[in-house]
CSV table of C-alpha atoms in Angstrom, one decimal:
chain,number,residue,atom,x,y,z
X,7,MET,CA,36.2,79.3,65.9
X,8,ALA,CA,33.1,80.2,64.1
X,9,PRO,CA,30.5,77.5,64.7
X,10,GLY,CA,29.6,75.6,61.5
X,11,GLY,CA,32.4,77.4,59.5
X,12,ASN,CA,36.0,78.2,59.1
X,13,THR,CA,38.1,79.7,61.7
X,14,TYR,CA,38.1,83.5,62.2
X,15,LYS,CA,40.8,85.5,64.1
X,16,GLU,CA,39.1,87.8,66.8
X,17,ALA,CA,41.5,90.2,68.7
X,18,LEU,CA,40.0,91.8,71.4
X,19,GLU,CA,41.4,95.0,72.8
X,20,SER,CA,39.2,96.1,75.6
X,21,ASN,CA,39.1,99.2,77.2
X,22,THR,CA,36.2,98.7,79.9
X,23,THR,CA,34.9,99.8,83.2
X,24,GLY,CA,32.3,98.4,85.3
X,25,LEU,CA,31.5,95.6,87.6
X,26,SER,CA,33.8,92.5,88.1
X,27,TYR,CA,32.2,89.5,86.2
X,28,GLU,CA,31.3,86.7,88.8
X,29,VAL,CA,28.3,84.7,88.9
X,30,LYS,CA,27.8,82.2,91.4
X,31,MET,CA,24.1,81.0,91.2
X,32,PRO,CA,22.8,77.4,91.4
X,33,LYS,CA,21.6,76.0,88.4
X,34,VAL,CA,17.8,75.4,87.9
X,35,GLU,CA,16.5,72.4,86.4
X,36,ALA,CA,15.5,72.4,83.1
X,37,ASN,CA,12.1,70.8,83.8
X,38,ASN,CA,11.5,73.1,86.7
X,39,LYS,CA,9.7,70.3,88.9
X,40,PRO,CA,9.5,70.1,92.2
X,41,ALA,CA,9.7,66.5,94.0
X,42,LYS,CA,6.7,65.1,95.2
X,43,SER,CA,6.0,65.1,99.0
X,44,GLY,CA,5.2,62.0,100.7
X,45,SER,CA,3.8,63.9,103.8
X,46,SER,CA,1.3,66.9,103.7
X,47,GLY,CA,-0.6,66.2,100.5
X,48,PHE,CA,0.4,66.2,97.0
X,49,ILE,CA,2.7,68.5,95.3
X,50,GLY,CA,2.2,68.7,91.8
X,51,LYS,CA,4.6,69.2,88.9
X,52,TYR,CA,3.9,72.8,89.0
X,53,GLY,CA,4.1,73.4,93.0
X,54,ILE,CA,0.5,73.0,93.3
X,55,HIS,CA,-0.5,71.8,97.0
X,56,SER,CA,-3.6,69.6,97.3
X,57,SER,CA,-4.9,67.4,100.1
X,58,ASN,CA,-7.6,66.0,98.3
X,59,GLY,CA,-6.2,64.7,95.1
X,60,VAL,CA,-7.9,66.8,92.6
X,61,TYR,CA,-4.8,67.8,90.7
X,62,GLU,CA,-3.7,64.2,90.5
X,63,LEU,CA,-7.0,63.8,88.7
X,64,LEU,CA,-6.4,66.3,86.4
X,65,GLU,CA,-2.7,65.2,85.5
X,66,CYS,CA,-2.8,63.1,82.1
X,67,LEU,CA,-1.9,59.2,82.7
X,68,VAL,CA,0.5,59.4,79.7
X,69,CYS,CA,2.4,62.7,79.7
X,70,THR,CA,1.5,63.8,83.3
X,71,ASN,CA,0.9,67.4,82.4
X,72,LEU,CA,-2.4,69.0,83.6
X,73,MET,CA,-5.2,68.4,81.2
X,74,TYR,CA,-7.1,70.8,79.2
X,75,PRO,CA,-10.4,70.5,77.3
X,76,PRO,CA,-11.1,68.3,75.9
X,77,ILE,CA,-10.3,65.9,78.5
X,78,HIS,CA,-10.9,62.3,77.1
X,79,GLN,CA,-11.9,58.9,78.9
X,80,CYS,CA,-12.2,55.6,78.2
X,81,PRO,CA,-15.4,53.4,79.1
X,82,ASN,CA,-13.7,52.8,82.9
X,83,GLY,CA,-13.0,56.1,83.4
X,84,HIS,CA,-9.4,56.5,82.8
X,85,THR,CA,-8.5,60.0,81.5
X,86,LEU,CA,-6.1,61.4,79.2
X,87,CYS,CA,-5.4,64.6,77.4
X,88,SER,CA,-6.4,65.1,73.5
X,89,SER,CA,-2.5,65.1,72.5
X,90,CYS,CA,-1.9,61.7,74.0
X,91,LYS,CA,-4.9,60.1,72.8
X,92,GLN,CA,-3.7,60.4,69.4
X,93,LYS,CA,-0.4,58.9,70.4
X,94,VAL,CA,-2.0,55.6,71.9
X,95,HIS,CA,-3.8,54.9,68.9
X,96,ASN,CA,-7.3,55.4,70.5
X,97,THR,CA,-6.6,52.5,72.9
X,98,CYS,CA,-6.6,53.2,77.0
X,99,PRO,CA,-3.1,53.0,78.0
X,100,THR,CA,-4.1,51.6,81.6
X,101,CYS,CA,-7.0,49.0,80.6
X,102,ARG,CA,-6.5,48.5,77.0
X,103,PHE,CA,-10.1,49.3,76.2
X,104,GLU,CA,-10.8,51.4,73.0
X,105,LEU,CA,-11.2,55.0,74.1
X,106,GLY,CA,-13.8,56.2,71.4
X,107,ASN,CA,-15.0,59.9,71.9
X,108,ILE,CA,-16.1,60.0,75.2
X,109,ARG,CA,-15.4,63.5,77.2
X,110,CYS,CA,-15.1,63.6,80.9
X,111,LEU,CA,-17.3,66.5,81.2
X,112,ALA,CA,-17.4,66.5,85.1
X,113,LEU,CA,-13.6,66.8,85.2
X,114,GLU,CA,-13.7,69.7,82.8
X,115,LYS,CA,-16.3,71.4,85.1
X,116,VAL,CA,-14.1,70.9,88.2
X,117,ALA,CA,-11.2,72.4,86.4
X,118,GLU,CA,-13.3,75.6,85.7
X,119,SER,CA,-13.4,76.2,89.4
X,120,LEU,CA,-9.8,75.9,90.3
X,121,GLU,CA,-7.1,78.6,90.6
X,122,VAL,CA,-3.6,77.7,90.3
X,123,PRO,CA,-0.2,79.1,90.2
X,124,CYS,CA,2.1,79.7,87.2
X,125,ARG,CA,4.4,76.9,86.3
X,126,TYR,CA,7.4,79.5,86.9
X,127,GLN,CA,6.6,79.7,90.5
X,128,SER,CA,10.1,78.5,91.6
X,129,LEU,CA,11.6,80.9,89.4
X,130,GLY,CA,9.8,83.9,90.9
X,131,CYS,CA,6.2,84.2,89.6
X,132,HIS,CA,3.7,84.3,92.4
X,133,ASP,CA,0.5,85.1,90.5
X,134,ILE,CA,-2.6,82.8,90.8
X,135,PHE,CA,-4.8,82.1,87.8
X,136,PRO,CA,-8.1,80.4,86.9
X,137,TYR,CA,-7.1,76.9,85.5
X,138,TYR,CA,-7.8,77.6,81.9
X,139,SER,CA,-6.1,81.0,81.9
X,140,LYS,CA,-2.9,79.6,83.4
X,141,VAL,CA,-1.5,78.3,80.0
X,142,LYS,CA,-2.0,81.5,77.9
X,143,HIS,CA,-0.1,83.5,80.8
X,144,GLU,CA,2.6,81.0,80.9
X,145,GLN,CA,3.5,81.7,77.1
X,146,HIS,CA,4.4,85.2,78.0
X,147,CYS,CA,5.4,84.9,81.5
X,148,ARG,CA,8.5,87.1,82.3
X,149,PHE,CA,10.0,84.6,84.6
X,150,ARG,CA,9.9,81.8,81.9
X,151,SER,CA,13.0,80.0,80.8
X,152,TYR,CA,15.1,81.8,78.1
X,153,ASN,CA,16.8,79.9,75.2
X,154,CYS,CA,20.6,79.8,74.7
X,155,PRO,CA,21.7,83.0,73.1
X,156,TYR,CA,24.9,81.2,71.2
X,157,ALA,CA,24.6,82.0,67.7
X,158,GLY,CA,25.2,79.5,64.6
X,159,SER,CA,24.2,76.4,66.5
X,160,GLU,CA,21.0,74.7,67.4
X,161,CYS,CA,21.7,74.6,71.3
X,162,SER,CA,18.5,73.1,73.0
X,163,VAL,CA,19.5,74.4,76.3
X,164,THR,CA,17.2,76.6,78.3
X,165,GLY,CA,17.2,78.2,81.8
X,166,ASP,CA,17.4,81.5,83.9
X,167,ILE,CA,20.2,84.1,83.1
X,168,PRO,CA,22.7,83.0,85.5
X,169,THR,CA,22.2,79.2,84.2
X,170,LEU,CA,22.8,80.5,80.6
X,171,VAL,CA,25.8,82.8,81.5
X,172,GLU,CA,27.6,79.6,83.2
X,173,HIS,CA,26.6,77.4,80.2
X,174,LEU,CA,27.9,79.9,77.9
X,175,LYS,CA,31.2,80.3,79.7
X,176,ASP,CA,31.7,76.3,80.4
X,177,ASP,CA,30.1,74.9,77.4
X,178,HIS,CA,30.3,77.2,74.2
X,179,LYS,CA,33.7,78.8,75.5
X,180,VAL,CA,32.5,82.2,75.0
X,181,ASP,CA,34.5,85.4,76.0
X,182,MET,CA,33.3,87.0,78.8
X,183,HIS,CA,34.3,90.6,79.6
X,184,SER,CA,33.4,93.2,82.4
X,185,GLY,CA,32.9,96.6,81.4
X,186,CYS,CA,30.5,98.8,79.3
X,187,THR,CA,33.0,100.0,76.5
X,188,PHE,CA,34.5,97.8,73.8
X,189,ASN,CA,37.0,97.5,71.1
X,190,HIS,CA,37.1,94.6,69.0
X,191,ARG,CA,39.1,93.9,65.9
X,192,TYR,CA,37.3,91.2,63.4
X,193,VAL,CA,39.4,89.3,60.8
X,194,LYS,CA,38.3,87.2,57.9
X,195,SER,CA,40.3,85.7,55.2
X,196,ASN,CA,39.1,85.9,51.5
X,197,PRO,CA,36.5,88.6,52.1
X,198,GLN,CA,35.6,88.5,48.1
X,199,GLU,CA,33.9,85.2,49.1
X,200,VAL,CA,30.2,85.6,49.8
X,201,GLU,CA,29.2,83.3,52.5
X,202,ASN,CA,27.6,83.2,55.7
X,203,ALA,CA,30.1,83.7,58.8
X,204,THR,CA,29.5,84.0,62.6
X,205,TRP,CA,32.1,85.2,64.7
X,206,MET,CA,32.5,84.0,68.4
X,207,LEU,CA,30.0,85.4,70.6
X,208,THR,CA,31.3,87.9,73.3
X,209,VAL,CA,29.2,88.4,76.5
X,210,PHE,CA,29.7,91.7,78.5
X,211,ASN,CA,28.9,92.3,82.2
X,212,CYS,CA,27.7,95.9,82.5
X,213,PHE,CA,25.7,97.5,85.3
X,214,GLY,CA,25.2,94.3,86.7
X,215,ARG,CA,23.8,92.6,83.7
X,216,GLN,CA,24.9,90.8,80.8
X,217,PHE,CA,24.8,91.8,77.0
X,218,CYS,CA,25.8,89.8,73.9
X,219,LEU,CA,27.5,91.2,71.2
X,220,HIS,CA,27.1,89.5,67.7
X,221,PHE,CA,29.2,89.9,64.3
X,222,GLU,CA,28.2,88.2,61.3
X,223,ALA,CA,28.7,88.3,57.5
X,224,PHE,CA,25.6,87.2,55.3
X,225,GLN,CA,23.6,88.0,52.3
X,226,LEU,CA,21.1,91.0,52.2
X,227,GLY,CA,19.3,90.1,49.3
X,228,THR,CA,21.9,90.1,46.5
X,229,ALA,CA,24.6,92.3,48.5
X,230,PRO,CA,26.8,90.6,51.0
X,231,VAL,CA,27.0,92.7,54.2
X,232,TYR,CA,28.6,92.5,57.4
X,233,MET,CA,26.5,93.3,60.8
X,234,ALA,CA,26.9,94.1,64.4
X,235,PHE,CA,24.4,94.2,67.1
X,236,LEU,CA,24.0,93.7,71.0
X,237,ARG,CA,21.1,91.5,72.7
X,238,PHE,CA,20.1,92.0,76.2
X,239,MET,CA,20.2,88.9,78.6
X,240,GLY,CA,16.6,89.6,80.2
X,241,ASP,CA,13.2,90.6,78.9
X,242,GLU,CA,12.2,93.4,76.6
X,243,ASN,CA,11.0,95.5,79.2
X,244,GLU,CA,14.3,95.4,81.1
X,245,ALA,CA,16.3,96.0,77.8
X,246,LYS,CA,14.5,99.0,77.1
X,247,LYS,CA,16.3,100.7,80.1
X,248,PHE,CA,20.0,100.3,78.0
X,249,ASN,CA,21.1,102.1,75.1
X,250,TYR,CA,24.0,101.1,73.0
X,251,SER,CA,26.2,102.6,70.2
X,252,LEU,CA,28.3,101.3,67.5
X,253,GLU,CA,31.1,102.4,65.4
X,254,VAL,CA,33.3,101.4,62.5
X,255,GLY,CA,35.5,103.5,60.2
X,256,ALA,CA,38.9,104.6,58.8
X,257,HIS,CA,40.4,107.1,56.4
X,258,SER,CA,38.6,110.0,58.3
X,259,ARG,CA,35.0,108.4,57.4
X,260,LYS,CA,32.9,106.3,59.7
X,261,LEU,CA,29.5,104.4,60.1
X,262,THR,CA,27.7,104.5,63.4
X,263,TRP,CA,24.7,103.1,64.8
X,264,GLN,CA,22.7,103.8,68.1
X,265,GLY,CA,19.8,101.9,69.4
X,266,ILE,CA,18.1,99.8,72.1
X,267,PRO,CA,19.6,96.2,72.7
X,268,ARG,CA,17.1,93.6,71.7
X,269,SER,CA,16.1,90.9,74.2
X,270,ILE,CA,17.4,87.4,73.9
X,271,ARG,CA,13.4,86.5,73.8
X,272,ASP,CA,14.3,87.3,70.2
X,273,SER,CA,16.6,84.8,68.5
X,274,HIS,CA,19.9,86.3,66.9
X,275,ARG,CA,18.5,85.4,63.5
X,276,LYS,CA,15.3,87.2,63.9
X,277,VAL,CA,17.4,90.3,65.1
X,278,ARG,CA,19.6,90.0,62.1
X,279,ASP,CA,17.0,89.6,59.5
X,280,SER,CA,15.1,92.5,61.1
X,281,GLN,CA,18.4,94.7,60.3
X,282,ASP,CA,18.4,96.0,63.8
X,283,GLY,CA,22.1,97.0,64.3
X,284,LEU,CA,25.3,98.3,62.6
X,285,ILE,CA,25.1,97.2,58.8
X,286,ILE,CA,28.3,97.5,56.8
X,287,PRO,CA,28.3,96.8,53.0
X,288,ARG,CA,31.0,94.7,51.9
X,289,ASN,CA,32.7,97.5,49.6
X,290,MET,CA,32.6,99.8,52.4
X,291,ALA,CA,34.0,97.2,54.7
X,292,LEU,CA,36.9,96.8,52.2
X,293,TYR,CA,37.6,100.1,52.1
X,294,PHE,CA,37.5,100.5,55.9
X,295,SER,CA,40.0,97.3,55.9
X,296,GLY,CA,42.3,99.2,53.3
X,297,SER,CA,41.1,97.2,50.3
X,298,ASP,CA,43.0,94.2,51.2
X,299,ILE,CA,41.6,91.6,49.0
X,300,GLU,CA,43.4,88.7,51.0
X,301,GLU,CA,42.2,89.8,54.5
X,302,LEU,CA,39.3,91.9,55.9
X,303,LYS,CA,40.2,93.6,59.1
X,304,LEU,CA,37.5,95.8,60.7
X,305,ARG,CA,37.7,97.6,64.1
X,306,VAL,CA,34.3,97.8,65.7
X,307,THR,CA,34.0,100.1,68.7
X,308,GLY,CA,31.1,100.5,71.1
X,309,LYS,CA,29.7,101.4,74.5
X,310,ILE,CA,26.4,100.7,76.5
X,311,TRP,CA,24.7,103.1,78.7
X,312,ARG,CA,21.6,103.2,81.1
X,313,GLU,CA,18.7,105.2,80.3
X,314,GLU,CA,17.8,107.7,82.8
């Protein structure tokens, strides 16, 4: 079933070769927070070890995140971050005194001397950064969590790739296939109607990595089109190691596309709107389908290969 729309039929006639599809990895907690230790000092929410409690001092009393300038304090010395200062309506949540605009300059200065690990340390990032450089790094860290790549819904699940593969299979009931070639048949009733439509996502396990095959119908300007494209479940640098091709046709004519799969760091909507894939105008799609005004039938074939 297409999410948020009508029911679309999809027949899969796979001609695949490749590795067997099996993922047996433990799921990672969404917040990636190790527990606190009761013995050898404090282990902060980002896995930071300290025996003198300095990192505890840098935790906001309200949100428990590490604080960055401006760090605010009340007249009694209780500190909190600038975001939470707005949320508590300028009243200290600990002693109920009015906060005013007092900066804790001493704590800000202490933070300048610290070096801390990335918050994604438990997922594989072992780099150490000056305290005030950590946040910028984490925004682009290649070990940061991925968003669910499922199209047509606002799924809020995040995690590493094995976690998302299990999530797609168990929660979204996505078709999972092994192999680096595919042969899909997409069917849609009433193709003359101009509407957005998203067919069920298919995930391929190829070269030990996962790829998401998307097929959608939407309006490109004033023209209704169909589009097929591939996304790679991993970072952009890894995606560039692969190539893929797509082909659709009939009656001795065909349209082909070759490109590099986009990382799932880019949303499916971003890839679609950039037109980075096989685009089939509706009149051409109807021609390939046999000009059947009752039902559209398109066969899309493709393959994935590794760049040497």
